[in-house]
Structure formats: C-alpha cells, structure tokens
Tab-separated table of C-alpha atoms in Angstrom:
chain	number	residue	atom	x	y	z
A	30	MET	CA	76.818	93.098	110.054
A	31	LYS	CA	76.335	89.413	110.737
A	32	ASN	CA	79.260	87.022	110.649
A	33	LYS	CA	79.443	85.101	107.415
A	34	PRO	CA	81.041	81.725	106.811
A	35	ILE	CA	84.337	81.815	104.971
A	36	LYS	CA	83.974	80.412	101.485
A	37	LYS	CA	86.177	80.126	98.441
A	38	ARG	CA	84.992	81.707	95.210
A	39	THR	CA	84.948	79.077	92.503
A	40	HIS	CA	82.912	80.754	89.777
A	41	ASN	CA	82.664	78.765	86.574
A	42	TYR	CA	82.240	81.090	83.606
A	43	LYS	CA	81.840	78.165	81.196
A	44	LYS	CA	78.489	77.165	82.682
A	45	HIS	CA	76.643	79.603	80.401
A	46	ILE	CA	78.287	78.483	77.174
A	47	GLY	CA	75.703	76.978	74.810
A	48	LYS	CA	72.769	77.766	77.103
A	49	ALA	CA	69.631	79.461	75.784
A	50	PRO	CA	69.029	83.068	76.961
A	51	GLY	CA	67.065	83.078	80.196
A	52	THR	CA	68.401	79.713	81.364
A	53	LEU	CA	69.034	79.784	85.117
A	54	VAL	CA	72.541	78.635	86.006
A	55	TYR	CA	73.863	79.381	89.479
A	56	THR	CA	77.552	80.330	89.258
A	57	GLY	CA	78.270	80.755	92.974
A	58	VAL	CA	79.253	78.299	95.690
A	59	LYS	CA	76.996	75.253	95.808
A	60	THR	CA	75.406	74.478	99.189
A	61	GLU	CA	72.670	72.159	100.401
A	62	LYS	CA	70.949	74.887	102.380
A	63	ARG	CA	67.474	75.930	101.249
A	64	LEU	CA	66.343	79.480	100.725
A	65	HIS	CA	65.844	81.648	103.777
A	66	ILE	CA	63.050	84.157	103.139
A	67	GLU	CA	62.169	86.984	105.499
A	68	SER	CA	59.344	89.434	105.009
A	69	PHE	CA	58.697	92.965	106.301
A	70	ASP	CA	55.218	94.240	105.454
A	71	TYR	CA	54.549	97.688	106.833
A	72	THR	CA	52.595	100.904	106.805
A	73	LYS	CA	53.266	104.041	108.831
A	74	GLU	CA	51.338	102.575	111.789
A	75	THR	CA	51.886	98.810	111.460
A	76	LEU	CA	54.642	96.266	110.845
A	77	ASP	CA	54.372	92.560	110.113
A	78	GLU	CA	57.739	90.798	110.260
A	79	SER	CA	57.842	87.093	109.473
A	80	ILE	CA	59.936	84.228	108.141
A	81	LEU	CA	58.281	82.602	105.133
A	82	THR	CA	58.436	78.826	105.087
A	83	ASN	CA	56.387	78.406	101.921
A	84	ILE	CA	57.638	79.983	98.728
A	85	GLU	CA	54.077	80.812	97.658
A	86	ASP	CA	53.716	83.033	100.726
A	87	ALA	CA	56.053	85.554	99.109
A	88	LYS	CA	53.139	86.848	97.050
A	89	ILE	CA	50.612	87.397	99.831
A	90	HIS	CA	51.347	91.129	100.189
A	91	LYS	CA	51.833	91.981	96.529
A	92	SER	CA	48.332	93.389	95.943
A	93	THR	CA	47.973	95.231	99.265
A	94	ASP	CA	48.452	98.944	99.928
A	95	SER	CA	51.299	98.339	102.372
A	96	VAL	CA	54.982	98.257	101.416
A	97	THR	CA	56.684	94.856	101.505
A	98	TRP	CA	60.334	93.926	101.625
A	99	ILE	CA	61.042	90.277	100.768
A	100	ASN	CA	64.674	89.282	101.408
A	101	ILE	CA	65.803	85.985	99.868
A	102	ASP	CA	69.082	84.449	101.088
A	103	GLY	CA	70.543	81.665	98.937
A	104	LEU	CA	70.509	81.411	95.155
A	105	ASN	CA	71.356	77.752	94.572
A	106	SER	CA	67.683	76.640	94.676
A	107	ILE	CA	66.925	77.305	91.021
A	108	ASN	CA	63.358	75.929	91.119
A	109	GLU	CA	62.355	78.169	94.005
A	110	ILE	CA	63.909	81.208	92.345
A	111	GLU	CA	61.860	80.389	89.237
A	112	ASN	CA	58.697	80.180	91.365
A	113	ILE	CA	59.373	83.614	92.828
A	114	GLY	CA	59.923	84.926	89.303
A	115	LYS	CA	56.583	83.539	88.164
A	116	GLN	CA	54.716	84.973	91.140
A	117	TYR	CA	56.150	88.454	90.567
A	118	GLU	CA	56.128	88.134	86.757
A	119	LEU	CA	59.866	88.699	86.392
A	120	HIS	CA	61.518	88.388	82.996
A	121	PRO	CA	63.602	85.197	82.503
A	122	LEU	CA	66.669	87.321	81.789
A	123	VAL	CA	66.228	88.994	85.177
A	124	LEU	CA	66.180	85.609	86.900
A	125	GLU	CA	69.252	84.565	84.907
A	126	ASP	CA	71.149	87.641	86.123
A	127	ILE	CA	70.045	87.059	89.718
A	128	VAL	CA	71.642	83.614	89.914
A	129	ASN	CA	74.668	84.639	87.817
A	130	THR	CA	76.872	85.920	90.626
A	131	THR	CA	79.502	87.205	88.162
A	132	GLN	CA	77.093	89.778	86.772
A	133	ARG	CA	78.443	93.317	86.490
A	134	PRO	CA	76.488	95.938	88.506
A	135	LYS	CA	73.709	97.311	86.320
A	136	ILE	CA	70.122	98.572	86.162
A	137	ASP	CA	67.357	97.358	83.825
A	138	GLU	CA	64.061	99.199	83.470
A	139	TYR	CA	60.823	97.347	82.826
A	140	ASP	CA	57.254	98.613	82.687
A	141	ASP	CA	56.240	97.355	86.139
A	142	TYR	CA	59.546	97.144	87.973
A	143	LEU	CA	63.211	98.099	88.124
A	144	PHE	CA	65.969	95.499	88.348
A	145	ILE	CA	69.276	96.470	89.975
A	146	VAL	CA	72.426	94.432	90.536
A	147	LEU	CA	75.226	95.656	92.793
A	148	LYS	CA	78.057	94.280	94.904
A	149	MET	CA	78.155	94.069	98.704
A	150	LEU	CA	81.661	94.101	100.188
A	151	TYR	CA	82.870	92.776	103.517
A	152	TYR	CA	85.969	91.291	105.147
A	153	ASP	CA	86.118	87.647	106.197
A	154	ASN	CA	87.873	86.377	109.330
A	155	ASP	CA	91.248	86.461	107.547
A	156	GLU	CA	90.731	90.089	106.462
A	157	ASN	CA	90.271	89.129	102.823
A	158	ILE	CA	87.750	91.169	100.854
A	159	ILE	CA	84.713	89.141	99.824
A	160	ILE	CA	82.457	90.496	97.090
A	161	GLU	CA	78.879	89.245	97.223
A	162	GLN	CA	76.256	90.013	94.618
A	163	VAL	CA	72.959	91.551	95.730
A	164	SER	CA	70.024	91.951	93.344
A	165	PHE	CA	67.001	94.199	93.895
A	166	VAL	CA	63.616	94.229	92.205
A	167	LEU	CA	61.629	97.409	92.850
A	168	GLY	CA	57.895	97.146	92.298
A	169	LYS	CA	55.002	99.519	92.979
A	170	ASN	CA	54.703	98.571	96.637
A	171	TYR	CA	57.421	95.979	97.166
A	172	VAL	CA	61.164	95.390	97.047
A	173	LEU	CA	62.707	91.974	96.480
A	174	SER	CA	66.332	91.474	97.483
A	175	PHE	CA	68.355	88.401	96.511
A	176	GLN	CA	71.605	87.465	98.274
A	177	GLU	CA	73.997	84.543	97.982
A	178	ALA	CA	74.030	83.690	101.691
A	179	GLU	CA	72.628	84.782	105.036
A	180	GLY	CA	74.182	87.824	106.672
A	181	ASP	CA	74.294	91.309	105.202
A	182	VAL	CA	74.640	95.026	105.965
A	183	PHE	CA	70.908	95.688	106.266
A	184	ASP	CA	70.529	95.347	110.046
A	185	THR	CA	70.197	99.130	110.439
A	186	VAL	CA	67.313	99.113	107.929
A	187	ARG	CA	65.623	96.310	109.832
A	188	GLU	CA	65.911	98.247	113.089
A	189	ARG	CA	64.463	101.378	111.517
A	190	LEU	CA	61.506	99.358	110.252
A	191	ARG	CA	60.940	97.712	113.643
A	192	HIS	CA	61.084	100.940	115.622
A	193	GLY	CA	59.577	103.265	113.029
A	194	ASN	CA	62.646	105.504	113.026
A	195	GLY	CA	63.048	108.124	110.330
A	196	ARG	CA	60.948	108.365	107.172
A	197	ILE	CA	61.181	104.774	106.009
A	198	ARG	CA	57.746	103.600	107.265
A	199	GLY	CA	55.994	106.713	105.942
A	200	LEU	CA	57.250	106.580	102.357
A	201	LYS	CA	56.914	104.244	99.389
A	202	SER	CA	59.003	101.324	98.174
A	203	ASP	CA	61.381	103.597	96.245
A	204	TYR	CA	62.583	105.021	99.573
A	205	LEU	CA	63.019	101.488	100.939
A	206	LEU	CA	65.233	100.688	97.955
A	207	TYR	CA	67.200	103.861	98.660
A	208	ALA	CA	67.691	102.805	102.307
A	209	LEU	CA	68.988	99.371	101.273
A	210	ILE	CA	71.404	100.743	98.661
A	211	ASP	CA	72.526	103.437	101.097
A	212	ALA	CA	73.373	100.737	103.673
A	213	VAL	CA	75.560	98.976	101.100
A	214	VAL	CA	77.287	102.223	100.100
A	215	ASP	CA	77.848	103.250	103.733
A	216	HIS	CA	79.640	99.953	104.276
A	217	TYR	CA	81.968	100.805	101.397
A	218	PHE	CA	83.447	103.501	103.635
A	219	SER	CA	84.507	100.947	106.244
A	220	ILE	CA	86.185	98.897	103.503
A	221	ILE	CA	87.973	101.987	102.200
A	222	GLU	CA	89.000	102.990	105.732
A	223	THR	CA	90.520	99.559	106.387
A	224	LEU	CA	92.389	99.660	103.082
A	225	GLY	CA	93.647	103.139	103.927
A	226	ASN	CA	94.953	101.950	107.295
A	227	LYS	CA	96.768	99.036	105.654
A	228	ILE	CA	98.375	101.347	103.114
A	229	GLU	CA	99.467	103.822	105.798
A	230	ASP	CA	100.975	101.021	107.908
A	231	LEU	CA	102.982	99.758	104.946
A	232	GLU	CA	104.035	103.292	104.083
A	233	ASN	CA	105.294	103.849	107.639
A	234	ASP	CA	107.209	100.569	107.548
A	235	LEU	CA	108.874	101.495	104.277
A	236	PHE	CA	109.764	104.980	105.517
A	237	ALA	CA	111.282	103.385	108.616
A	238	GLY	CA	113.349	101.086	106.392
A	239	ASN	CA	111.523	97.966	107.574
A	240	THR	CA	111.636	95.949	104.357
A	241	ARG	CA	110.613	92.603	105.785
A	242	GLU	CA	110.767	89.596	103.527
A	243	ASN	CA	107.100	89.477	102.464
A	244	ILE	CA	106.350	93.203	102.286
A	245	ASN	CA	106.300	93.107	98.478
A	246	ILE	CA	103.629	90.388	98.652
A	247	GLU	CA	101.574	92.607	100.967
A	248	VAL	CA	101.832	95.496	98.509
A	249	GLN	CA	100.722	93.268	95.630
A	250	GLN	CA	97.820	91.955	97.730
A	251	LEU	CA	96.691	95.500	98.474
A	252	LYS	CA	96.933	96.343	94.797
A	253	ARG	CA	94.653	93.424	93.916
A	254	GLU	CA	92.189	94.388	96.665
A	255	ILE	CA	91.968	97.954	95.393
A	256	LEU	CA	91.299	96.721	91.858
A	257	LYS	CA	88.570	94.367	93.108
A	258	VAL	CA	86.921	97.155	95.076
A	259	ARG	CA	87.171	99.533	92.132
A	260	ARG	CA	85.515	97.073	89.748
A	261	ALA	CA	82.717	96.492	92.250
A	262	ILE	CA	82.003	100.124	93.137
A	263	PHE	CA	82.572	102.224	90.019
A	264	PRO	CA	79.642	100.834	87.936
A	265	LEU	CA	77.227	101.740	90.770
A	266	ARG	CA	77.722	105.421	89.966
A	267	GLU	CA	76.147	104.861	86.556
A	268	ILE	CA	73.211	103.035	88.167
A	269	ILE	CA	72.458	105.838	90.631
A	270	ASN	CA	72.963	108.432	87.906
A	271	ARG	CA	70.323	106.727	85.742
A	272	ILE	CA	67.898	106.573	88.656
A	273	GLU	CA	68.513	110.234	89.457
A	274	LYS	CA	68.098	111.473	85.886
A	275	GLY	CA	65.491	108.954	84.756
A	276	GLU	CA	61.747	109.388	84.831
A	277	HIS	CA	60.573	105.939	85.793
A	278	PRO	CA	57.122	106.108	87.471
A	279	LEU	CA	58.309	103.952	90.404
A	280	ILE	CA	60.831	106.618	91.496
A	281	TYR	CA	59.032	109.632	92.978
A	282	LYS	CA	60.515	113.110	92.724
A	283	ARG	CA	60.702	113.531	96.494
A	284	THR	CA	63.063	110.540	96.656
A	285	ILE	CA	65.442	111.744	93.928
A	286	THR	CA	67.240	113.964	96.435
A	287	TYR	CA	68.134	110.921	98.548
A	288	TYR	CA	69.521	109.049	95.548
A	289	ARG	CA	71.570	112.139	94.719
A	290	ASP	CA	73.082	111.871	98.194
A	291	ILE	CA	74.120	108.268	97.432
A	292	TYR	CA	75.735	109.501	94.230
A	293	ASP	CA	77.736	112.063	96.225
A	294	HIS	CA	78.901	109.316	98.589
A	295	LEU	CA	79.963	107.168	95.641
A	296	ILE	CA	81.970	110.052	94.204
A	297	GLN	CA	83.733	110.397	97.553
A	298	VAL	CA	84.443	106.648	97.716
A	299	SER	CA	85.687	106.655	94.105
A	300	GLU	CA	88.041	109.554	94.796
A	301	ASN	CA	89.453	107.715	97.820
A	302	ILE	CA	89.936	104.586	95.733
A	303	ASP	CA	91.847	106.560	93.094
A	304	ILE	CA	93.998	108.158	95.799
A	305	TYR	CA	94.772	104.799	97.406
A	306	ARG	CA	95.504	103.305	94.012
A	307	GLU	CA	98.121	105.991	93.385
A	308	MET	CA	99.493	105.461	96.897
A	309	ILE	CA	99.919	101.740	96.238
A	310	TRP	CA	101.869	102.458	93.057
A	311	SER	CA	103.973	104.855	95.115
A	312	LEU	CA	104.475	102.137	97.720
A	313	MET	CA	105.788	99.807	95.058
A	314	ASP	CA	108.184	102.482	93.823
A	315	MET	CA	109.176	103.223	97.429
A	316	TYR	CA	109.821	99.526	98.059
A	317	MET	CA	112.032	99.246	94.981
A	318	THR	CA	113.834	102.450	95.986
A	319	THR	CA	114.381	101.117	99.513
A	320	ILE	CA	115.773	97.847	98.170
A	321	SER	CA	118.015	99.811	95.803
A	322	ASN	CA	119.211	102.056	98.631
A	323	ARG	CA	120.035	99.067	100.800
A	324	MET	CA	121.923	97.515	97.920
A	325	ASN	CA	123.779	100.789	97.405
A	326	GLU	CA	124.722	100.841	101.094
A	327	VAL	CA	126.102	97.329	100.829
A	328	MET	CA	127.981	98.187	97.654
A	329	LYS	CA	129.373	101.342	99.288
A	330	VAL	CA	130.768	99.351	102.209
A	331	LEU	CA	132.260	96.757	99.893
A	332	THR	CA	133.750	99.482	97.699
A	333	ILE	CA	135.321	101.222	100.708
A	334	MET	CA	136.747	97.944	101.959
A	335	SER	CA	138.162	97.251	98.507
A	336	SER	CA	139.610	100.774	98.310
A	337	ILE	CA	141.357	100.292	101.647
A	338	PHE	CA	142.864	96.915	100.832
A	339	ILE	CA	143.934	97.699	97.269
A	340	PRO	CA	147.066	99.700	98.306
A	341	LEU	CA	147.790	97.209	101.102
A	342	THR	CA	147.556	94.359	98.635
A	343	PHE	CA	149.784	96.292	96.250
A	344	LEU	CA	152.511	96.604	98.859
A	345	ALA	CA	152.159	92.978	99.911
A	346	GLY	CA	152.331	91.951	96.256
A	347	ILE	CA	155.557	93.864	95.639
A	348	TYR	CA	157.397	92.405	98.605
A	349	GLY	CA	155.962	88.978	97.996
A	350	MET	CA	157.685	88.576	94.605
A	351	ASN	CA	160.341	85.885	94.283
A	352	PHE	CA	163.131	88.091	92.923
A	353	GLU	CA	166.482	87.581	94.614
A	354	TYR	CA	167.413	91.267	94.766
A	355	ILE	CA	164.692	93.477	96.122
A	356	PRO	CA	165.492	96.714	97.999
A	357	GLU	CA	164.714	96.696	101.687
A	358	LEU	CA	164.657	92.878	101.867
A	359	LYS	CA	167.881	92.882	103.908
A	360	TYR	CA	166.625	95.449	106.410
A	361	LYS	CA	166.642	94.005	109.901
A	362	ASN	CA	163.316	95.675	110.778
A	363	GLY	CA	161.924	95.748	107.231
A	364	TYR	CA	158.955	93.561	108.145
A	365	PHE	CA	157.873	95.856	110.973
A	366	ILE	CA	158.454	98.939	108.825
A	367	LEU	CA	156.166	97.538	106.122
A	368	LEU	CA	153.478	96.684	108.671
A	369	GLY	CA	153.730	100.224	110.058
A	370	VAL	CA	153.377	101.735	106.607
A	371	MET	CA	150.327	99.548	105.948
A	372	PHE	CA	148.769	100.527	109.271
A	373	VAL	CA	149.353	104.246	108.681
A	374	LEU	CA	147.923	103.889	105.169
A	375	PHE	CA	144.880	102.059	106.558
A	376	ILE	CA	144.205	104.745	109.209
A	377	GLY	CA	144.760	107.523	106.676
A	378	LEU	CA	142.246	106.068	104.254
A	379	LEU	CA	139.660	105.632	107.030
A	380	PHE	CA	140.164	109.267	108.071
A	381	TYR	CA	139.842	110.428	104.448
A	382	PHE	CA	136.622	108.486	103.852
A	383	LYS	CA	135.198	109.775	107.121
A	384	ARG	CA	136.025	113.340	106.185
A	385	LYS	CA	134.290	112.870	102.831
A	386	LYS	CA	131.284	111.457	104.751
A	387	TRP	CA	131.465	108.219	102.854
A	388	LEU	CA	131.419	106.335	106.141
C-alpha cells in the first residue's frame, strides 16, 4: 500500500441541508489537487495502461470489447466528477453519494450498472485508523473506482493485470470488481491483526500490574477504534450477500463463488471484531479491578499500621494524662518498662499479622 499524507477528518454534515437531491457537495478534505485518473484496458492477450490527462478520455474504451478499469483519485473537483457521470450516464444520486464521503456502505442496482460504496481502512504514520470511502461503478465491460486521495490497497490487482497472473485478464468486469473488493477485505485482516496485538499488549501489561498513568486512555482509544472498524466493515456483509443472492445480469454465475469467498472472509473479520470488542470491555473491567486491588493493598497497609499503633497510642495516652496520682509514675525505671511493653506489643502484632498472612 502506498504511503498516504496524514489528514484530519473535518466532515461537515450540514452541507447537504436544504440542497436538492442529486446536488454534488464534497464533504471530505478540500485540496487544490486535480483528479488523477489511471486507466487499465485489457483483454486476455493485451494490456493498455495509461494516465488520462483529459477527462473526456475516460470514455474511449466504453464501447470496446475489452475490459476497462478507470481509477479516479480525488473527489473535490465537482465539475470533472459531473463530466464523468455524464459520459457514463450515471444517475445524479450516484454522483451525490460518490462525493459524500460520509455515505454508509451500500449497493444500488440500476439497469446498466451496479453502484457500490465501501470503506477502505489503513493506519497513518501515528498508527491512527483512517477510514477512506471508495465507490465502484460496475458496467458491462468496465469498472469505475472513485477514491478521496492517491494511494490505495490495489497494487496487487495492478500487478496481476500487468503480468497476466491468475484469471483476472481472462474474465469479465464482474471478476475485476471482485478482485478490487477482495483487496480491500484482505487489508481488513491486517487492521484486525494490529488491533489484536494492541489489545494483547495492554492485557499483558494489566496482568503484570503495570497500570501506567495513561493506560485507561489507551483502552478508550482502542474501544473507539474497534467501533469505527465495526461500523465500516459490518454493512459490507449485506452488500456481498445481495450480490451473491441477486440475479443482476452484470454478475455471472461463475463469479458468484468468488463473492461467496469474500462473504466468508467478512464473517471471519466480523467474528474477530466481536471477540476484540468483548476483550476491550474485559480490559476496562480488568483495569478497574487492578486499580481497586492497588487501593485495597494501600488500605491494608494503612489499616495494619493503624492496628499496630492503636494499642501503643492507648498506653501513651494513659500515662500522658495530667493526674497527680497515677500508678507506676514513681517507678524509677517506669519509662523503660513502658517502652519495653510497647516494643513487645509491636513485635507481637507484627508476628500475628504475618501468621495470618496479612503482611
């Protein structure tokens, strides 16, 4: 996966208020960079890879017998996105969902194409999970993919196209869509693995009694990350399930088996997410238990110290009264006798607490 620039998510949900349906409003991070469009046009024997500098060039392969993958990076150029929509006759609501980066993962079926929205996950340089929206349009012999910025998880698909590895160059566009979605889902496993390692490290620290000052913040951060991942991944199961059980003419029967494999992977990822979610709740309980145990240890020490000094204080209080006639006050060695009694009492209490295993 290519390195991506770190960017803050500043989605503005109010941008759509009062707008007519189908109005294009980009809700992601505004940049001055223009669209980057790459094209892969291929058959079983040939491959034409190019970078398109003119937006009208995106239509040159639409009516050919080859399969074409057009990848568009950057969604802030609304006019150019509209031009692509006109060239491929996309519904205005589809274009609206493409540039709305807060869109929930979903699938819409049209007569001539399928529209799919899903979330691509990756870690930035500070190991924070970034969720980027990816939209796909599946046509008869083409796939359009729309991303927020350059850099993705599709490098393995590009290499397979360049070298003719596997079945991808010998099958239709529905298999290309499968390969792209499969690359996204495969990357989910690396996200889940990293989350699992973080949880295990925290669990080991808590078991070892290492309750550093900010460990509760780390647990809360992991909890938020798991929830973000869950919201991004779980709706994709419904999308793949509809593709698998649907009868859209663009999805051939021979490809259904591959989509079923994606569904199995998503079930596995979802189960891991649920397990890690329970583990995080357990970590929080373990943290609170550890804090409580440490507090109990402190209270136990203080209680033992109080129990030892209570009888000593009692004796000191008796002989510290200002009465004129107190027994033993006239003893020549009374002071040393009292200190001896206190010392013996102190040692006896320590021995008793030790025998009871309170120390």
